[in-house]
PDB file of N, CA, C and O in Angstrom:
ATOM      1  N   UNK B   1      19.216  -5.854  -3.627  1.00  0.00           N
ATOM      2  CA  UNK B   1      18.273  -6.652  -4.392  1.00  0.00           C
ATOM      3  C   UNK B   1      17.338  -5.760  -5.208  1.00  0.00           C
ATOM      4  O   UNK B   1      17.057  -6.053  -6.347  1.00  0.00           O
ATOM      5  N   UNK B   2      16.858  -4.679  -4.606  1.00  0.00           N
ATOM      6  CA  UNK B   2      15.935  -3.805  -5.327  1.00  0.00           C
ATOM      7  C   UNK B   2      16.607  -3.195  -6.550  1.00  0.00           C
ATOM      8  O   UNK B   2      15.956  -2.971  -7.566  1.00  0.00           O
ATOM      9  N   UNK B   3      17.911  -2.962  -6.487  1.00  0.00           N
ATOM     10  CA  UNK B   3      18.630  -2.427  -7.646  1.00  0.00           C
ATOM     11  C   UNK B   3      18.569  -3.392  -8.826  1.00  0.00           C
ATOM     12  O   UNK B   3      18.424  -2.969  -9.967  1.00  0.00           O
ATOM     13  N   UNK B   4      18.662  -4.695  -8.562  1.00  0.00           N
ATOM     14  CA  UNK B   4      18.559  -5.698  -9.632  1.00  0.00           C
ATOM     15  C   UNK B   4      17.177  -5.685 -10.259  1.00  0.00           C
ATOM     16  O   UNK B   4      17.026  -5.817 -11.468  1.00  0.00           O
ATOM     17  N   UNK B   5      16.147  -5.525  -9.449  1.00  0.00           N
ATOM     18  CA  UNK B   5      14.779  -5.492  -9.965  1.00  0.00           C
ATOM     19  C   UNK B   5      14.573  -4.245 -10.815  1.00  0.00           C
ATOM     20  O   UNK B   5      13.994  -4.298 -11.887  1.00  0.00           O
ATOM     21  N   UNK B   6      15.055  -3.115 -10.332  1.00  0.00           N
ATOM     22  CA  UNK B   6      14.888  -1.866 -11.061  1.00  0.00           C
ATOM     23  C   UNK B   6      15.615  -1.919 -12.399  1.00  0.00           C
ATOM     24  O   UNK B   6      15.108  -1.445 -13.409  1.00  0.00           O
ATOM     25  N   UNK B   7      16.784  -2.526 -12.447  1.00  0.00           N
ATOM     26  CA  UNK B   7      17.535  -2.621 -13.694  1.00  0.00           C
ATOM     27  C   UNK B   7      16.795  -3.478 -14.717  1.00  0.00           C
ATOM     28  O   UNK B   7      16.830  -3.199 -15.902  1.00  0.00           O
ATOM     29  N   UNK B   8      16.095  -4.500 -14.276  1.00  0.00           N
ATOM     30  CA  UNK B   8      15.391  -5.391 -15.192  1.00  0.00           C
ATOM     31  C   UNK B   8      14.027  -4.856 -15.586  1.00  0.00           C
ATOM     32  O   UNK B   8      13.505  -5.171 -16.633  1.00  0.00           O
ATOM     33  N   UNK B   9      13.425  -4.056 -14.724  1.00  0.00           N
ATOM     34  CA  UNK B   9      12.072  -3.573 -14.977  1.00  0.00           C
ATOM     35  C   UNK B   9      11.939  -2.175 -14.399  1.00  0.00           C
ATOM     36  O   UNK B   9      11.997  -1.992 -13.193  1.00  0.00           O
ATOM     37  N   UNK B  10      11.730  -1.204 -15.265  1.00  0.00           N
ATOM     38  CA  UNK B  10      11.667   0.168 -14.789  1.00  0.00           C
ATOM     39  C   UNK B  10      10.300   0.547 -14.215  1.00  0.00           C
ATOM     40  O   UNK B  10      10.082   1.685 -13.851  1.00  0.00           O
ATOM     41  N   UNK B  11       9.372  -0.384 -14.140  1.00  0.00           N
ATOM     42  CA  UNK B  11       8.032  -0.096 -13.616  1.00  0.00           C
ATOM     43  C   UNK B  11       7.937  -0.515 -12.155  1.00  0.00           C
ATOM     44  O   UNK B  11       7.179  -1.388 -11.784  1.00  0.00           O
ATOM     45  N   UNK B  12       8.727   0.126 -11.305  1.00  0.00           N
ATOM     46  CA  UNK B  12       8.716  -0.164  -9.880  1.00  0.00           C
ATOM     47  C   UNK B  12       7.991   0.968  -9.168  1.00  0.00           C
ATOM     48  O   UNK B  12       8.272   2.134  -9.385  1.00  0.00           O
ATOM     49  N   UNK B  13       7.040   0.607  -8.331  1.00  0.00           N
ATOM     50  CA  UNK B  13       6.301   1.609  -7.566  1.00  0.00           C
ATOM     51  C   UNK B  13       6.500   1.324  -6.090  1.00  0.00           C
ATOM     52  O   UNK B  13       6.302   0.197  -5.627  1.00  0.00           O
ATOM     53  N   UNK B  14       6.894   2.323  -5.349  1.00  0.00           N
ATOM     54  CA  UNK B  14       7.075   2.189  -3.908  1.00  0.00           C
ATOM     55  C   UNK B  14       5.938   2.922  -3.209  1.00  0.00           C
ATOM     56  O   UNK B  14       5.589   4.037  -3.574  1.00  0.00           O
ATOM     57  N   UNK B  15       5.383   2.253  -2.208  1.00  0.00           N
ATOM     58  CA  UNK B  15       4.308   2.851  -1.409  1.00  0.00           C
ATOM     59  C   UNK B  15       4.811   2.932   0.024  1.00  0.00           C
ATOM     60  O   UNK B  15       5.205   1.921   0.598  1.00  0.00           O
ATOM     61  N   UNK B  16       4.808   4.116   0.569  1.00  0.00           N
ATOM     62  CA  UNK B  16       5.267   4.323   1.938  1.00  0.00           C
ATOM     63  C   UNK B  16       4.086   4.722   2.813  1.00  0.00           C
ATOM     64  O   UNK B  16       3.338   5.633   2.486  1.00  0.00           O
ATOM     65  N   UNK B  17       3.934   3.991   3.913  1.00  0.00           N
ATOM     66  CA  UNK B  17       2.911   4.331   4.886  1.00  0.00           C
ATOM     67  C   UNK B  17       3.581   5.064   6.036  1.00  0.00           C
ATOM     68  O   UNK B  17       4.685   4.709   6.403  1.00  0.00           O
ATOM     69  N   UNK B  18       3.016   6.067   6.588  1.00  0.00           N
ATOM     70  CA  UNK B  18       1.657   6.548   6.436  1.00  0.00           C
ATOM     71  C   UNK B  18       1.472   7.603   5.349  1.00  0.00           C
ATOM     72  O   UNK B  18       0.370   8.122   5.201  1.00  0.00           O
ATOM     73  N   UNK B  19       2.505   7.945   4.594  1.00  0.00           N
ATOM     74  CA  UNK B  19       2.346   8.985   3.576  1.00  0.00           C
ATOM     75  C   UNK B  19       1.261   8.641   2.555  1.00  0.00           C
ATOM     76  O   UNK B  19       0.480   9.510   2.165  1.00  0.00           O
ATOM     77  N   UNK B  20       1.199   7.396   2.110  1.00  0.00           N
ATOM     78  CA  UNK B  20       0.224   6.995   1.099  1.00  0.00           C
ATOM     79  C   UNK B  20      -1.172   6.782   1.690  1.00  0.00           C
ATOM     80  O   UNK B  20      -2.161   6.786   0.968  1.00  0.00           O
ATOM     81  N   UNK B  21      -1.257   6.588   2.987  1.00  0.00           N
ATOM     82  CA  UNK B  21      -2.532   6.378   3.675  1.00  0.00           C
ATOM     83  C   UNK B  21      -2.481   7.139   4.987  1.00  0.00           C
ATOM     84  O   UNK B  21      -2.234   6.572   6.043  1.00  0.00           O
ATOM     85  N   UNK B  22      -2.685   8.469   4.921  1.00  0.00           N
ATOM     86  CA  UNK B  22      -2.473   9.292   6.117  1.00  0.00           C
ATOM     87  C   UNK B  22      -3.532   9.143   7.207  1.00  0.00           C
ATOM     88  O   UNK B  22      -3.355   9.661   8.296  1.00  0.00           O
ATOM     89  N   UNK B  23      -4.621   8.422   6.944  1.00  0.00           N
ATOM     90  CA  UNK B  23      -5.687   8.271   7.927  1.00  0.00           C
ATOM     91  C   UNK B  23      -5.832   6.800   8.327  1.00  0.00           C
ATOM     92  O   UNK B  23      -5.726   5.907   7.504  1.00  0.00           O
ATOM     93  N   UNK B  24      -6.092   6.567   9.588  1.00  0.00           N
ATOM     94  CA  UNK B  24      -6.363   5.219  10.059  1.00  0.00           C
ATOM     95  C   UNK B  24      -7.804   4.842   9.736  1.00  0.00           C
ATOM     96  O   UNK B  24      -8.682   5.711   9.645  1.00  0.00           O
ATOM     97  N   UNK B  25      -8.056   3.556   9.581  1.00  0.00           N
ATOM     98  CA  UNK B  25      -9.425   3.065   9.433  1.00  0.00           C
ATOM     99  C   UNK B  25     -10.185   3.432  10.709  1.00  0.00           C
ATOM    100  O   UNK B  25      -9.703   3.217  11.816  1.00  0.00           O
ATOM    101  N   UNK B  26     -11.380   3.978  10.531  1.00  0.00           N
ATOM    102  CA  UNK B  26     -12.185   4.385  11.683  1.00  0.00           C
ATOM    103  C   UNK B  26     -13.183   3.303  12.093  1.00  0.00           C
ATOM    104  O   UNK B  26     -13.935   3.489  13.042  1.00  0.00           O
ATOM    105  N   UNK B  27     -13.205   2.192  11.376  1.00  0.00           N
ATOM    106  CA  UNK B  27     -14.079   1.089  11.742  1.00  0.00           C
ATOM    107  C   UNK B  27     -15.548   1.346  11.494  1.00  0.00           C
ATOM    108  O   UNK B  27     -16.403   0.763  12.152  1.00  0.00           O
ATOM    109  N   UNK B  28     -15.876   2.186  10.538  1.00  0.00           N
ATOM    110  CA  UNK B  28     -17.277   2.534  10.286  1.00  0.00           C
ATOM    111  C   UNK B  28     -18.028   1.439   9.521  1.00  0.00           C
ATOM    112  O   UNK B  28     -19.249   1.446   9.482  1.00  0.00           O
ATOM    113  N   UNK B  29     -17.296   0.507   8.892  1.00  0.00           N
ATOM    114  CA  UNK B  29     -17.857  -0.625   8.141  1.00  0.00           C
ATOM    115  C   UNK B  29     -18.629  -0.201   6.892  1.00  0.00           C
ATOM    116  O   UNK B  29     -19.362  -1.000   6.320  1.00  0.00           O
ATOM    117  N   UNK B  30     -18.476   1.037   6.461  1.00  0.00           N
ATOM    118  CA  UNK B  30     -19.146   1.481   5.229  1.00  0.00           C
ATOM    119  C   UNK B  30     -18.683   0.675   4.027  1.00  0.00           C
ATOM    120  O   UNK B  30     -19.471   0.409   3.116  1.00  0.00           O
ATOM    121  N   UNK B  31     -17.409   0.278   4.021  1.00  0.00           N
ATOM    122  CA  UNK B  31     -16.887  -0.502   2.899  1.00  0.00           C
ATOM    123  C   UNK B  31     -17.569  -1.867   2.806  1.00  0.00           C
ATOM    124  O   UNK B  31     -17.797  -2.382   1.718  1.00  0.00           O
ATOM    125  N   UNK B  32     -17.918  -2.437   3.949  1.00  0.00           N
ATOM    126  CA  UNK B  32     -18.550  -3.754   3.977  1.00  0.00           C
ATOM    127  C   UNK B  32     -20.053  -3.647   3.712  1.00  0.00           C
ATOM    128  O   UNK B  32     -20.613  -4.404   2.923  1.00  0.00           O
ATOM    129  N   UNK B  33     -20.695  -2.695   4.353  1.00  0.00           N
ATOM    130  CA  UNK B  33     -22.148  -2.570   4.285  1.00  0.00           C
ATOM    131  C   UNK B  33     -22.645  -1.911   2.998  1.00  0.00           C
ATOM    132  O   UNK B  33     -23.676  -2.299   2.459  1.00  0.00           O
ATOM    133  N   UNK B  34     -21.907  -0.903   2.501  1.00  0.00           N
ATOM    134  CA  UNK B  34     -22.384  -0.123   1.368  1.00  0.00           C
ATOM    135  C   UNK B  34     -21.504  -0.229   0.129  1.00  0.00           C
ATOM    136  O   UNK B  34     -21.851   0.321  -0.907  1.00  0.00           O
ATOM    137  N   UNK B  35     -20.357  -0.909   0.238  1.00  0.00           N
ATOM    138  CA  UNK B  35     -19.427  -1.007  -0.880  1.00  0.00           C
ATOM    139  C   UNK B  35     -18.171  -0.205  -0.609  1.00  0.00           C
ATOM    140  O   UNK B  35     -18.223   0.848   0.033  1.00  0.00           O
ATOM    141  N   UNK B  36     -17.046  -0.715  -1.103  1.00  0.00           N
ATOM    142  CA  UNK B  36     -15.766  -0.085  -0.759  1.00  0.00           C
ATOM    143  C   UNK B  36     -15.631   1.348  -1.246  1.00  0.00           C
ATOM    144  O   UNK B  36     -14.874   2.132  -0.678  1.00  0.00           O
ATOM    145  N   UNK B  37     -16.376   1.729  -2.267  1.00  0.00           N
ATOM    146  CA  UNK B  37     -16.306   3.112  -2.744  1.00  0.00           C
ATOM    147  C   UNK B  37     -16.908   4.100  -1.741  1.00  0.00           C
ATOM    148  O   UNK B  37     -16.754   5.307  -1.880  1.00  0.00           O
ATOM    149  N   UNK B  38     -17.583   3.598  -0.704  1.00  0.00           N
ATOM    150  CA  UNK B  38     -18.158   4.452   0.332  1.00  0.00           C
ATOM    151  C   UNK B  38     -17.246   4.629   1.540  1.00  0.00           C
ATOM    152  O   UNK B  38     -17.626   5.291   2.504  1.00  0.00           O
ATOM    153  N   UNK B  39     -16.066   4.061   1.485  1.00  0.00           N
ATOM    154  CA  UNK B  39     -15.082   4.254   2.550  1.00  0.00           C
ATOM    155  C   UNK B  39     -14.722   5.738   2.602  1.00  0.00           C
ATOM    156  O   UNK B  39     -14.495   6.364   1.560  1.00  0.00           O
ATOM    157  N   UNK B  40     -14.660   6.331   3.799  1.00  0.00           N
ATOM    158  CA  UNK B  40     -14.311   7.748   3.876  1.00  0.00           C
ATOM    159  C   UNK B  40     -12.890   8.037   3.384  1.00  0.00           C
ATOM    160  O   UNK B  40     -12.560   9.171   3.076  1.00  0.00           O
ATOM    161  N   UNK B  41     -12.066   7.001   3.279  1.00  0.00           N
ATOM    162  CA  UNK B  41     -10.683   7.157   2.828  1.00  0.00           C
ATOM    163  C   UNK B  41     -10.458   6.459   1.486  1.00  0.00           C
ATOM    164  O   UNK B  41      -9.350   6.081   1.145  1.00  0.00           O
ATOM    165  N   UNK B  42     -11.523   6.313   0.725  1.00  0.00           N
ATOM    166  CA  UNK B  42     -11.472   5.543  -0.527  1.00  0.00           C
ATOM    167  C   UNK B  42     -10.412   6.056  -1.495  1.00  0.00           C
ATOM    168  O   UNK B  42      -9.750   5.267  -2.154  1.00  0.00           O
ATOM    169  N   UNK B  43     -10.207   7.359  -1.589  1.00  0.00           N
ATOM    170  CA  UNK B  43      -9.240   7.892  -2.546  1.00  0.00           C
ATOM    171  C   UNK B  43      -7.835   7.366  -2.265  1.00  0.00           C
ATOM    172  O   UNK B  43      -7.066   7.138  -3.190  1.00  0.00           O
ATOM    173  N   UNK B  44      -7.492   7.139  -1.006  1.00  0.00           N
ATOM    174  CA  UNK B  44      -6.182   6.599  -0.657  1.00  0.00           C
ATOM    175  C   UNK B  44      -6.155   5.087  -0.804  1.00  0.00           C
ATOM    176  O   UNK B  44      -5.229   4.516  -1.365  1.00  0.00           O
ATOM    177  N   UNK B  45      -7.173   4.425  -0.272  1.00  0.00           N
ATOM    178  CA  UNK B  45      -7.246   2.967  -0.288  1.00  0.00           C
ATOM    179  C   UNK B  45      -7.285   2.436  -1.719  1.00  0.00           C
ATOM    180  O   UNK B  45      -6.624   1.451  -2.047  1.00  0.00           O
ATOM    181  N   UNK B  46      -8.022   3.085  -2.593  1.00  0.00           N
ATOM    182  CA  UNK B  46      -8.168   2.611  -3.968  1.00  0.00           C
ATOM    183  C   UNK B  46      -6.850   2.672  -4.727  1.00  0.00           C
ATOM    184  O   UNK B  46      -6.540   1.764  -5.497  1.00  0.00           O
ATOM    185  N   UNK B  47      -6.055   3.708  -4.510  1.00  0.00           N
ATOM    186  CA  UNK B  47      -4.747   3.802  -5.175  1.00  0.00           C
ATOM    187  C   UNK B  47      -3.839   2.650  -4.759  1.00  0.00           C
ATOM    188  O   UNK B  47      -3.169   2.034  -5.584  1.00  0.00           O
ATOM    189  N   UNK B  48      -3.824   2.343  -3.465  1.00  0.00           N
ATOM    190  CA  UNK B  48      -2.990   1.252  -2.955  1.00  0.00           C
ATOM    191  C   UNK B  48      -3.508  -0.087  -3.458  1.00  0.00           C
ATOM    192  O   UNK B  48      -2.743  -0.936  -3.916  1.00  0.00           O
ATOM    193  N   UNK B  49      -4.830  -0.304  -3.390  1.00  0.00           N
ATOM    194  CA  UNK B  49      -5.421  -1.567  -3.847  1.00  0.00           C
ATOM    195  C   UNK B  49      -5.146  -1.794  -5.325  1.00  0.00           C
ATOM    196  O   UNK B  49      -4.791  -2.891  -5.743  1.00  0.00           O
ATOM    197  N   UNK B  50      -5.299  -0.769  -6.135  1.00  0.00           N
ATOM    198  CA  UNK B  50      -5.050  -0.884  -7.569  1.00  0.00           C
ATOM    199  C   UNK B  50      -3.602  -1.255  -7.838  1.00  0.00           C
ATOM    200  O   UNK B  50      -3.317  -2.127  -8.663  1.00  0.00           O
ATOM    201  N   UNK B  51      -2.682  -0.629  -7.141  1.00  0.00           N
ATOM    202  CA  UNK B  51      -1.257  -0.947  -7.318  1.00  0.00           C
ATOM    203  C   UNK B  51      -0.962  -2.391  -6.946  1.00  0.00           C
ATOM    204  O   UNK B  51      -0.217  -3.084  -7.647  1.00  0.00           O
ATOM    205  N   UNK B  52      -1.548  -2.862  -5.857  1.00  0.00           N
ATOM    206  CA  UNK B  52      -1.338  -4.250  -5.433  1.00  0.00           C
ATOM    207  C   UNK B  52      -1.953  -5.220  -6.435  1.00  0.00           C
ATOM    208  O   UNK B  52      -1.337  -6.225  -6.790  1.00  0.00           O
ATOM    209  N   UNK B  53      -3.154  -4.934  -6.900  1.00  0.00           N
ATOM    210  CA  UNK B  53      -3.824  -5.813  -7.862  1.00  0.00           C
ATOM    211  C   UNK B  53      -3.055  -5.926  -9.173  1.00  0.00           C
ATOM    212  O   UNK B  53      -3.032  -6.994  -9.790  1.00  0.00           O
ATOM    213  N   UNK B  54      -2.408  -4.850  -9.606  1.00  0.00           N
ATOM    214  CA  UNK B  54      -1.699  -4.847 -10.883  1.00  0.00           C
ATOM    215  C   UNK B  54      -0.255  -5.328 -10.770  1.00  0.00           C
ATOM    216  O   UNK B  54       0.414  -5.534 -11.789  1.00  0.00           O
ATOM    217  N   UNK B  55       0.238  -5.531  -9.565  1.00  0.00           N
ATOM    218  CA  UNK B  55       1.638  -5.897  -9.359  1.00  0.00           C
ATOM    219  C   UNK B  55       1.916  -7.342  -9.755  1.00  0.00           C
ATOM    220  O   UNK B  55       1.063  -8.219  -9.606  1.00  0.00           O
ATOM    221  N   UNK B  56       3.105  -7.565 -10.261  1.00  0.00           N
ATOM    222  CA  UNK B  56       3.570  -8.922 -10.551  1.00  0.00           C
ATOM    223  C   UNK B  56       4.303  -9.509  -9.354  1.00  0.00           C
ATOM    224  O   UNK B  56       4.369 -10.723  -9.192  1.00  0.00           O
ATOM    225  N   UNK B  57       4.886  -8.646  -8.544  1.00  0.00           N
ATOM    226  CA  UNK B  57       5.597  -9.084  -7.348  1.00  0.00           C
ATOM    227  C   UNK B  57       5.397  -8.023  -6.276  1.00  0.00           C
ATOM    228  O   UNK B  57       5.321  -6.834  -6.566  1.00  0.00           O
ATOM    229  N   UNK B  58       5.279  -8.461  -5.026  1.00  0.00           N
ATOM    230  CA  UNK B  58       5.140  -7.551  -3.892  1.00  0.00           C
ATOM    231  C   UNK B  58       6.292  -7.795  -2.935  1.00  0.00           C
ATOM    232  O   UNK B  58       6.603  -8.944  -2.614  1.00  0.00           O
ATOM    233  N   UNK B  59       6.908  -6.730  -2.479  1.00  0.00           N
ATOM    234  CA  UNK B  59       7.964  -6.823  -1.483  1.00  0.00           C
ATOM    235  C   UNK B  59       7.551  -5.937  -0.324  1.00  0.00           C
ATOM    236  O   UNK B  59       7.352  -4.735  -0.492  1.00  0.00           O
ATOM    237  N   UNK B  60       7.389  -6.531   0.848  1.00  0.00           N
ATOM    238  CA  UNK B  60       7.011  -5.783   2.039  1.00  0.00           C
ATOM    239  C   UNK B  60       8.231  -5.664   2.943  1.00  0.00           C
ATOM    240  O   UNK B  60       8.945  -6.638   3.163  1.00  0.00           O
ATOM    241  N   UNK B  61       8.464  -4.484   3.469  1.00  0.00           N
ATOM    242  CA  UNK B  61       9.550  -4.280   4.423  1.00  0.00           C
ATOM    243  C   UNK B  61       9.015  -3.540   5.633  1.00  0.00           C
ATOM    244  O   UNK B  61       8.014  -2.836   5.560  1.00  0.00           O
ATOM    245  N   UNK B  62       9.697  -3.732   6.726  1.00  0.00           N
ATOM    246  CA  UNK B  62       9.317  -3.073   7.966  1.00  0.00           C
ATOM    247  C   UNK B  62      10.588  -2.827   8.759  1.00  0.00           C
ATOM    248  O   UNK B  62      11.500  -3.661   8.758  1.00  0.00           O
ATOM    249  N   UNK B  63      10.654  -1.719   9.478  1.00  0.00           N
ATOM    250  CA  UNK B  63      11.834  -1.494  10.310  1.00  0.00           C
ATOM    251  C   UNK B  63      11.887  -2.516  11.447  1.00  0.00           C
ATOM    252  O   UNK B  63      10.855  -3.005  11.898  1.00  0.00           O
ATOM    253  N   UNK B  64      13.079  -2.843  11.861  1.00  0.00           N
ATOM    254  CA  UNK B  64      13.269  -3.803  12.947  1.00  0.00           C
ATOM    255  C   UNK B  64      13.914  -3.075  14.121  1.00  0.00           C
ATOM    256  O   UNK B  64      14.945  -2.408  13.959  1.00  0.00           O
ATOM    257  N   UNK B  65      13.306  -3.190  15.265  1.00  0.00           N
ATOM    258  CA  UNK B  65      13.818  -2.581  16.474  1.00  0.00           C
ATOM    259  C   UNK B  65      14.034  -3.684  17.519  1.00  0.00           C
ATOM    260  O   UNK B  65      13.083  -4.350  17.909  1.00  0.00           O
ATOM    261  N   UNK B  66      15.234  -3.893  17.933  1.00  0.00           N
ATOM    262  CA  UNK B  66      15.594  -4.895  18.923  1.00  0.00           C
ATOM    263  C   UNK B  66      15.013  -6.254  18.555  1.00  0.00           C
ATOM    264  O   UNK B  66      14.296  -6.880  19.317  1.00  0.00           O
ATOM    265  N   UNK B  67      15.270  -6.670  17.320  1.00  0.00           N
ATOM    266  CA  UNK B  67      14.868  -7.989  16.806  1.00  0.00           C
ATOM    267  C   UNK B  67      13.350  -8.175  16.730  1.00  0.00           C
ATOM    268  O   UNK B  67      12.849  -9.291  16.819  1.00  0.00           O
ATOM    269  N   UNK B  68      12.588  -7.100  16.649  1.00  0.00           N
ATOM    270  CA  UNK B  68      11.140  -7.200  16.570  1.00  0.00           C
ATOM    271  C   UNK B  68      10.607  -6.051  15.729  1.00  0.00           C
ATOM    272  O   UNK B  68      11.093  -4.941  15.822  1.00  0.00           O
ATOM    273  N   UNK B  69       9.595  -6.311  14.892  1.00  0.00           N
ATOM    274  CA  UNK B  69       9.034  -5.237  14.071  1.00  0.00           C
ATOM    275  C   UNK B  69       8.153  -4.325  14.874  1.00  0.00           C
ATOM    276  O   UNK B  69       7.557  -4.707  15.845  1.00  0.00           O
TER     277      UNK B  69
END
């Protein structure tokens, strides 16, 4: 299926976790209290958020192990 999408539109961006977001949220709530630009991981989060906001379609996949993600 992804091959059909790529053939029709060459603007496909794939985001792989944890490579694109190598740090876990630490629960500091800086994004809520002071604004999302104050997140200690803002440089990673902002790239992902921007890609999602600009996307026309989102496809999420996850590995399946013994019929469960």
